[in-house]
CSV table of C-alpha atoms and ligand atoms in Angstrom, one decimal:
chain,number,residue,atom,x,y,z
A,1,UNK,CA,-1.7,-1.6,-18.6
A,2,UNK,CA,0.0,1.9,-18.0
A,3,UNK,CA,-1.2,4.7,-16.1
A,4,UNK,CA,-1.5,7.3,-18.9
A,5,UNK,CA,-3.2,4.1,-21.4
A,6,UNK,CA,-5.8,3.8,-17.8
A,7,UNK,CA,-5.4,7.7,-17.8
A,8,UNK,CA,-7.1,7.3,-21.1
A,9,UNK,CA,-9.9,4.8,-20.3
A,10,UNK,CA,-11.1,6.2,-17.4
A,11,UNK,CA,-12.1,9.5,-19.1
A,12,UNK,CA,-13.2,7.4,-21.8
A,13,UNK,CA,-15.3,6.0,-18.9
A,14,UNK,CA,-17.0,9.2,-17.7
A,15,UNK,CA,-18.3,10.4,-21.6
A,16,UNK,CA,-19.3,6.2,-21.7
A,17,UNK,CA,-20.5,4.5,-19.4
A,18,UNK,CA,-20.5,1.6,-20.6
A,19,UNK,CA,-17.1,0.9,-19.4
A,20,UNK,CA,-17.5,1.5,-16.0
A,21,UNK,CA,-17.6,-2.3,-15.9
A,22,UNK,CA,-14.4,-2.3,-16.9
A,23,UNK,CA,-13.1,-1.4,-13.9
A,24,UNK,CA,-13.5,-3.7,-10.5
A,25,UNK,CA,-11.7,-3.6,-7.1
A,26,UNK,CA,-8.5,-4.4,-9.3
A,27,UNK,CA,-8.4,-1.6,-10.9
A,28,UNK,CA,-8.9,-1.9,-15.1
A,29,UNK,CA,-10.2,-5.1,-15.4
A,30,UNK,CA,-9.8,-7.2,-19.0
A,31,UNK,CA,-11.2,-11.1,-19.4
A,32,UNK,CA,-7.7,-11.9,-21.1
A,33,UNK,CA,-5.0,-10.9,-18.7
A,34,UNK,CA,-1.8,-10.3,-19.3
A,35,UNK,CA,0.7,-11.0,-16.8
A,36,UNK,CA,1.9,-7.5,-16.5
A,37,UNK,CA,-1.7,-6.4,-16.4
A,38,UNK,CA,-1.4,-9.0,-13.3
A,39,UNK,CA,0.8,-7.3,-11.4
A,40,UNK,CA,-1.0,-4.7,-12.4
A,41,UNK,CA,-3.5,-5.5,-10.4
A,42,UNK,CA,-1.8,-7.1,-7.8
A,43,UNK,CA,-0.3,-3.3,-6.9
A,44,UNK,CA,-3.4,-1.9,-6.8
A,45,UNK,CA,-4.9,-4.3,-4.8
A,46,UNK,CA,-2.0,-3.9,-2.3
A,47,UNK,CA,-2.3,-0.2,-2.4
A,48,UNK,CA,-6.0,-0.3,-1.3
A,49,UNK,CA,-6.2,-3.0,1.0
A,50,UNK,CA,-2.0,-2.2,2.8
A,51,UNK,CA,-1.3,1.8,3.1
A,52,UNK,CA,1.0,2.0,5.8
A,53,UNK,CA,-2.8,4.5,7.0
A,54,UNK,CA,-5.0,0.7,6.6
A,55,UNK,CA,-2.4,-0.8,8.3
A,56,UNK,CA,-1.6,1.9,11.5
A,57,UNK,CA,-5.2,1.6,12.1
A,58,UNK,CA,-5.9,-2.0,12.5
A,59,UNK,CA,-3.2,-1.8,14.9
A,60,UNK,CA,-4.2,1.1,16.9
A,61,UNK,CA,-7.4,-0.4,16.7
A,62,UNK,CA,-6.3,-3.7,19.4
A,63,UNK,CA,-5.8,-2.0,22.3
A,64,UNK,CA,-10.2,-1.7,22.1
A,65,UNK,CA,-10.2,-4.9,21.4
A,66,UNK,CA,-8.7,-6.0,24.6
A,67,UNK,CA,-11.0,-4.1,26.3
A,68,UNK,CA,-14.4,-4.1,24.4
A,69,UNK,CA,-13.8,-7.6,21.9
A,70,UNK,CA,-16.0,-6.5,18.6
A,71,UNK,CA,-14.8,-8.7,15.2
A,72,UNK,CA,-15.0,-6.4,11.8
A,73,UNK,CA,-18.1,-6.3,10.8
A,74,UNK,CA,-18.4,-7.7,7.5
A,75,UNK,CA,-20.1,-6.1,4.4
A,76,UNK,CA,-22.8,-7.7,2.4
A,77,UNK,CA,-22.0,-10.1,-0.3
A,78,UNK,CA,-24.7,-11.0,-2.4
A,79,UNK,CA,-23.5,-14.7,-2.6
A,80,UNK,CA,-26.4,-15.5,-5.8
A,81,UNK,CA,-24.5,-12.9,-7.9
A,82,UNK,CA,-21.7,-15.2,-7.8
A,83,UNK,CA,-20.8,-17.3,-10.9
A,84,UNK,CA,-17.5,-19.2,-12.7
A,85,UNK,CA,-17.5,-16.2,-15.6
A,86,UNK,CA,-15.8,-13.8,-12.7
A,87,UNK,CA,-12.8,-16.3,-12.9
A,88,UNK,CA,-11.0,-14.7,-14.9
A,89,UNK,CA,-6.7,-15.3,-17.0
A,90,UNK,CA,-6.3,-18.1,-15.1
A,91,UNK,CA,-7.3,-21.9,-15.8
A,92,UNK,CA,-10.9,-22.9,-14.3
A,93,UNK,CA,-9.4,-25.9,-12.2
A,94,UNK,CA,-7.2,-24.4,-10.4
A,95,UNK,CA,-8.8,-21.1,-8.7
A,96,UNK,CA,-11.3,-23.6,-8.2
A,97,UNK,CA,-8.0,-26.3,-6.1
A,98,UNK,CA,-7.0,-22.7,-4.8
A,99,UNK,CA,-10.7,-22.0,-2.8
A,100,UNK,CA,-10.4,-25.6,-2.1
A,101,UNK,CA,-7.8,-24.9,-0.4
A,102,UNK,CA,-8.8,-22.1,1.1
A,103,UNK,CA,-11.2,-24.4,2.9
A,104,UNK,CA,-9.3,-26.5,4.3
A,105,UNK,CA,-6.5,-24.6,5.0
A,106,UNK,CA,-9.2,-22.2,7.6
A,107,UNK,CA,-10.3,-24.7,9.8
A,108,UNK,CA,-9.4,-26.6,12.3
A,109,UNK,CA,-9.3,-22.5,14.2
A,110,UNK,CA,-11.1,-23.9,17.9
A,111,UNK,CA,-7.8,-26.1,17.6
A,112,UNK,CA,-5.7,-23.7,16.1
A,113,UNK,CA,-6.9,-20.4,19.1
A,114,UNK,CA,-5.8,-23.3,21.3
A,115,UNK,CA,-2.5,-23.7,20.0
A,116,UNK,CA,-2.1,-20.2,20.6
A,117,UNK,CA,-3.6,-20.0,24.4
A,118,UNK,CA,-1.6,-22.7,25.1
A,119,UNK,CA,2.3,-20.7,23.9
A,120,UNK,CA,1.0,-16.7,24.9
A,121,UNK,CA,-1.1,-17.1,28.4
A,122,UNK,CA,1.6,-17.0,29.8
A,123,UNK,CA,3.7,-14.6,28.1
A,124,UNK,CA,0.6,-12.1,27.5
A,125,UNK,CA,-2.6,-12.2,28.9
A,126,UNK,CA,-4.5,-9.9,27.4
A,127,UNK,CA,-4.1,-11.0,23.8
A,128,UNK,CA,-4.9,-15.0,24.2
A,129,UNK,CA,-8.0,-13.8,25.0
A,130,UNK,CA,-8.7,-11.9,21.9
A,131,UNK,CA,-7.4,-14.7,20.2
A,132,UNK,CA,-8.0,-17.5,22.5
A,133,UNK,CA,-10.7,-16.1,24.7
A,134,UNK,CA,-11.6,-16.8,27.9
A,135,UNK,CA,-12.2,-20.5,30.1
A,136,UNK,CA,-13.9,-20.7,33.1
A,137,UNK,CA,-12.0,-22.9,36.4
A,138,UNK,CA,-13.5,-26.3,34.5
A,139,UNK,CA,-11.9,-25.4,31.2
A,140,UNK,CA,-15.1,-24.1,29.9
A,141,UNK,CA,-15.6,-21.2,27.0
A,142,UNK,CA,-16.7,-18.3,28.6
A,143,UNK,CA,-16.0,-15.9,25.8
A,144,UNK,CA,-14.8,-16.5,22.4
A,145,UNK,CA,-11.7,-14.7,21.3
A,146,UNK,CA,-12.4,-12.2,18.4
A,147,UNK,CA,-9.7,-12.9,16.2
A,148,UNK,CA,-11.5,-16.8,16.3
A,149,UNK,CA,-14.4,-15.1,16.1
A,150,UNK,CA,-13.4,-13.8,12.7
A,151,UNK,CA,-11.2,-16.6,11.3
A,152,UNK,CA,-14.7,-19.3,12.0
A,153,UNK,CA,-16.5,-17.5,8.4
A,154,UNK,CA,-13.7,-18.1,6.1
A,155,UNK,CA,-14.0,-22.4,5.6
A,156,UNK,CA,-17.6,-21.5,5.0
A,157,UNK,CA,-16.8,-18.5,3.3
A,158,UNK,CA,-15.7,-20.4,0.8
A,159,UNK,CA,-17.5,-23.3,1.0
A,160,UNK,CA,-20.2,-21.5,0.3
A,161,UNK,CA,-17.8,-19.8,-2.9
A,162,UNK,CA,-17.3,-23.1,-3.6
A,163,UNK,CA,-20.6,-24.0,-4.4
A,164,UNK,CA,-22.0,-21.5,-6.0
A,165,UNK,CA,-19.2,-21.9,-8.5
A,166,UNK,CA,-19.2,-25.9,-8.9
A,167,UNK,CA,-23.3,-26.6,-7.9
A,168,UNK,CA,-21.2,-29.0,-5.8
A,169,UNK,CA,-19.6,-28.9,-1.7
A,170,UNK,CA,-16.0,-29.3,-1.3
A,171,UNK,CA,-14.9,-32.3,0.5
A,172,UNK,CA,-12.8,-31.1,2.6
A,173,UNK,CA,-10.2,-32.9,3.4
A,174,UNK,CA,-9.0,-32.4,7.8
A,175,UNK,CA,-6.3,-30.3,8.1
A,176,UNK,CA,-3.4,-31.7,10.4
A,177,UNK,CA,-1.7,-28.9,12.9
A,178,UNK,CA,2.2,-29.1,13.8
A,179,UNK,CA,3.2,-29.1,16.8
A,180,UNK,CA,6.7,-26.8,16.7
A,181,UNK,CA,8.6,-28.7,19.4
A,182,UNK,CA,9.5,-27.1,22.5
A,183,UNK,CA,13.2,-24.9,22.7
A,184,UNK,CA,13.0,-25.1,27.1
A,185,UNK,CA,12.4,-21.6,27.3
A,186,UNK,CA,8.8,-20.9,26.7
A,187,UNK,CA,9.8,-16.8,25.7
A,188,UNK,CA,12.0,-19.2,22.9
A,189,UNK,CA,8.7,-20.7,21.8
A,190,UNK,CA,6.1,-17.4,22.5
A,191,UNK,CA,7.9,-16.2,19.1
A,192,UNK,CA,8.3,-18.8,17.2
A,193,UNK,CA,4.6,-19.2,17.8
A,194,UNK,CA,4.0,-15.6,16.6
A,195,UNK,CA,6.2,-16.0,14.1
A,196,UNK,CA,3.8,-19.0,12.1
A,197,UNK,CA,1.1,-16.9,12.8
A,198,UNK,CA,2.2,-14.1,11.0
A,199,UNK,CA,3.2,-16.1,7.8
A,200,UNK,CA,-0.2,-17.8,8.1
A,201,UNK,CA,-1.5,-14.4,8.3
A,202,UNK,CA,1.1,-13.5,5.0
A,203,UNK,CA,0.2,-16.3,3.3
A,204,UNK,CA,-3.9,-15.9,3.2
A,205,UNK,CA,-3.0,-12.3,2.3
A,206,UNK,CA,-0.7,-13.1,-0.3
A,207,UNK,CA,-3.1,-15.8,-1.7
A,208,UNK,CA,-6.3,-14.0,-1.3
A,209,UNK,CA,-4.8,-10.6,-3.1
A,210,UNK,CA,-4.2,-13.3,-6.2
A,211,UNK,CA,-7.4,-14.9,-6.2
A,212,UNK,CA,-8.8,-10.9,-6.3
A,213,UNK,CA,-6.7,-9.8,-8.5
A,214,UNK,CA,-8.1,-13.4,-11.2
A,215,UNK,CA,-11.2,-13.2,-10.7
A,216,UNK,CA,-14.0,-9.3,-10.9
A,217,UNK,CA,-17.3,-9.2,-9.8
A,218,UNK,CA,-19.5,-10.3,-6.5
A,219,UNK,CA,-16.8,-13.6,-6.7
A,220,UNK,CA,-14.5,-10.1,-6.4
A,221,UNK,CA,-15.9,-8.7,-3.5
A,222,UNK,CA,-16.5,-12.4,-1.3
A,223,UNK,CA,-13.1,-13.2,-1.0
A,224,UNK,CA,-12.4,-9.1,0.1
A,225,UNK,CA,-13.6,-10.5,3.2
A,226,UNK,CA,-11.8,-13.2,4.3
A,227,UNK,CA,-9.2,-10.2,3.4
A,228,UNK,CA,-9.4,-7.7,5.2
A,229,UNK,CA,-9.8,-9.7,7.9
A,230,UNK,CA,-6.6,-11.8,7.2
A,231,UNK,CA,-4.7,-7.2,6.5
A,232,UNK,CA,-6.4,-6.9,10.3
A,233,UNK,CA,-4.8,-10.1,12.0
A,234,UNK,CA,-1.5,-9.4,10.3
A,235,UNK,CA,-1.2,-6.0,11.0
A,236,UNK,CA,-1.8,-6.2,14.8
A,237,UNK,CA,0.5,-9.9,15.4
A,238,UNK,CA,2.9,-7.5,13.8
A,239,UNK,CA,2.7,-5.3,15.7
A,240,UNK,CA,2.1,-5.8,19.2
A,241,UNK,CA,4.3,-9.2,18.7
A,242,UNK,CA,7.0,-6.9,17.2
A,243,UNK,CA,6.1,-4.5,20.9
A,244,UNK,CA,6.7,-7.1,23.2
A,245,UNK,CA,9.7,-9.3,21.0
A,246,UNK,CA,12.2,-6.1,19.7
A,247,UNK,CA,13.3,-8.2,16.8
A,248,UNK,CA,15.1,-7.0,14.2
A,249,UNK,CA,13.7,-6.9,11.4
A,250,UNK,CA,16.1,-9.3,9.1
A,251,UNK,CA,15.1,-12.1,11.9
A,252,UNK,CA,11.5,-11.7,11.6
A,253,UNK,CA,11.5,-11.8,7.5
A,254,UNK,CA,14.3,-15.0,7.8
A,255,UNK,CA,11.8,-16.4,10.4
A,256,UNK,CA,8.9,-16.3,8.6
A,257,UNK,CA,10.5,-17.4,5.2
A,258,UNK,CA,11.3,-20.7,7.2
A,259,UNK,CA,7.9,-21.6,8.2
A,260,UNK,CA,6.3,-20.4,5.0
A,261,UNK,CA,9.1,-23.1,3.8
A,262,UNK,CA,7.7,-25.1,6.4
A,263,UNK,CA,3.8,-25.1,5.6
A,264,UNK,CA,5.0,-25.9,1.7
A,265,UNK,CA,6.6,-28.6,2.4
A,266,UNK,CA,4.0,-29.9,4.8
A,267,UNK,CA,1.2,-29.5,2.9
A,268,UNK,CA,2.7,-30.8,-0.4
A,269,UNK,CA,3.0,-34.2,0.6
A,270,UNK,CA,-0.4,-35.0,1.9
A,271,UNK,CA,-3.7,-35.4,0.4
A,272,UNK,CA,-5.2,-32.2,0.7
A,273,UNK,CA,-6.7,-29.9,-1.9
A,274,UNK,CA,-3.7,-28.0,-1.1
A,275,UNK,CA,-1.5,-30.7,-2.4
A,276,UNK,CA,-2.8,-29.9,-6.3
A,277,UNK,CA,-2.7,-26.7,-5.7
A,278,UNK,CA,1.5,-27.9,-6.5
A,279,UNK,CA,1.0,-30.1,-9.5
A,280,UNK,CA,3.6,-29.3,-11.9
A,281,UNK,CA,1.1,-27.9,-14.4
A,282,UNK,CA,0.5,-25.2,-12.0
A,283,UNK,CA,3.8,-23.7,-12.4
A,284,UNK,CA,3.7,-21.0,-14.5
A,285,UNK,CA,1.0,-19.9,-12.3
A,286,UNK,CA,4.4,-19.4,-9.0
A,287,UNK,CA,5.4,-15.7,-10.4
A,288,UNK,CA,2.0,-14.0,-10.1
A,289,UNK,CA,1.9,-16.3,-6.5
A,290,UNK,CA,5.6,-15.6,-5.4
A,291,UNK,CA,4.8,-11.5,-7.0
A,292,UNK,CA,1.5,-11.4,-3.9
A,293,UNK,CA,4.3,-12.7,-1.5
A,294,UNK,CA,7.0,-10.3,-2.0
A,295,UNK,CA,4.6,-6.9,-2.8
A,296,UNK,CA,3.5,-8.1,0.3
A,297,UNK,CA,6.4,-8.8,2.9
A,298,UNK,CA,7.8,-5.4,1.6
A,299,UNK,CA,4.9,-3.5,2.5
A,300,UNK,CA,5.2,-5.0,6.2
A,301,UNK,CA,8.5,-3.3,6.0
A,302,UNK,CA,7.9,-0.9,5.0
A,303,UNK,CA,5.4,0.0,6.9
A,304,UNK,CA,7.5,-1.1,9.8
A,305,UNK,CA,10.1,1.1,10.2
A,306,UNK,CA,7.0,3.5,11.3
A,307,UNK,CA,6.6,1.4,14.3
A,308,UNK,CA,8.9,3.0,17.1
A,309,UNK,CA,8.9,1.4,19.9
A,310,UNK,CA,7.4,4.9,21.5
A,311,UNK,CA,5.1,5.1,19.7
A,312,UNK,CA,4.1,1.5,20.8
A,313,UNK,CA,4.1,2.1,24.0
A,314,UNK,CA,1.9,4.9,24.0
A,315,UNK,CA,-0.7,1.8,22.6
A,316,UNK,CA,1.0,-1.2,24.9
A,317,UNK,CA,1.9,-0.2,28.1
A,318,UNK,CA,5.9,-1.3,29.2
A,319,UNK,CA,7.5,-4.8,28.0
A,320,UNK,CA,5.7,-7.5,30.2
A,321,UNK,CA,9.1,-9.6,32.2
A,322,UNK,CA,8.5,-12.4,30.3
A,323,UNK,CA,8.7,-11.5,27.1
A,324,UNK,CA,11.4,-8.8,27.9
A,325,UNK,CA,14.0,-11.6,26.6
A,326,UNK,CA,15.5,-10.8,23.6
A,327,UNK,CA,14.7,-13.1,20.8
A,328,UNK,CA,17.5,-11.7,18.0
B,1,FE2,FE1,-8.6,-17.3,8.2
B,2,FE2,FE1,-6.7,-14.6,9.5
């Protein structure tokens, strides 16, 4: 929808309050949106949830999270109001497959956080604490990391959404974690792990934005909560790894695209709900999803230009010795 037409509809809506129903978190909502309208909805969501201001706010918050960890509070979700009529412009079966895949991919969080501890403990203890929490000498968890606290809400939220939409429980297949072979250098391994973390957050942001473009009402509002957590993580990981590794933008983007190709490959071959999403009958939605991935990365790259080393050092101090090796 053109901005002029959008303006007209908006003015009309002020004269006729019933028209307000046509607007949701993704802007103008047509019950049978065209491809162009879905792109407009994605752009609207990107403006609302991935503006440079929001990304900077999420990053600036990180040093405070190191000293006073506090998970991001969720807005109240009206679970009972979620219903299948709120799925728009997409085969409902595919929408449900993606929700079921999200239940699978969002777990097992403890294993993910343990993996991060393994790679980052020597490099950046405060970030390791933020991700994987604190353990005592006997190896017992005494304080959960903020990242883990936020992440572990996601799989149950998508499970609940699935149940509201179908009346049935999803049957998630156990998700396997890929451990990268060591390069022999702890810094290179930590960098590759950071790339992988950023890639999973990027992927989650793109997919949840796409789900929000294809939903409305309480369903869309529910997905907005994990989405905002993922944006929060993505901004934090992006900024601190820029500070720590001082990699080039092209090296980073190439690494992330390669990591995402590995991830798709990994999930395409298994028997999970995720694999069904890649079935031939769903290929028609590829351009929309590709657009969402591309636009998220584009916004991050634009924001990246504002992340000067001076500003990052003000936030995080001097780079730790171990991470100071060049990674590209
Ligand atoms: Fe998540
Ligand atoms: Fe996340």
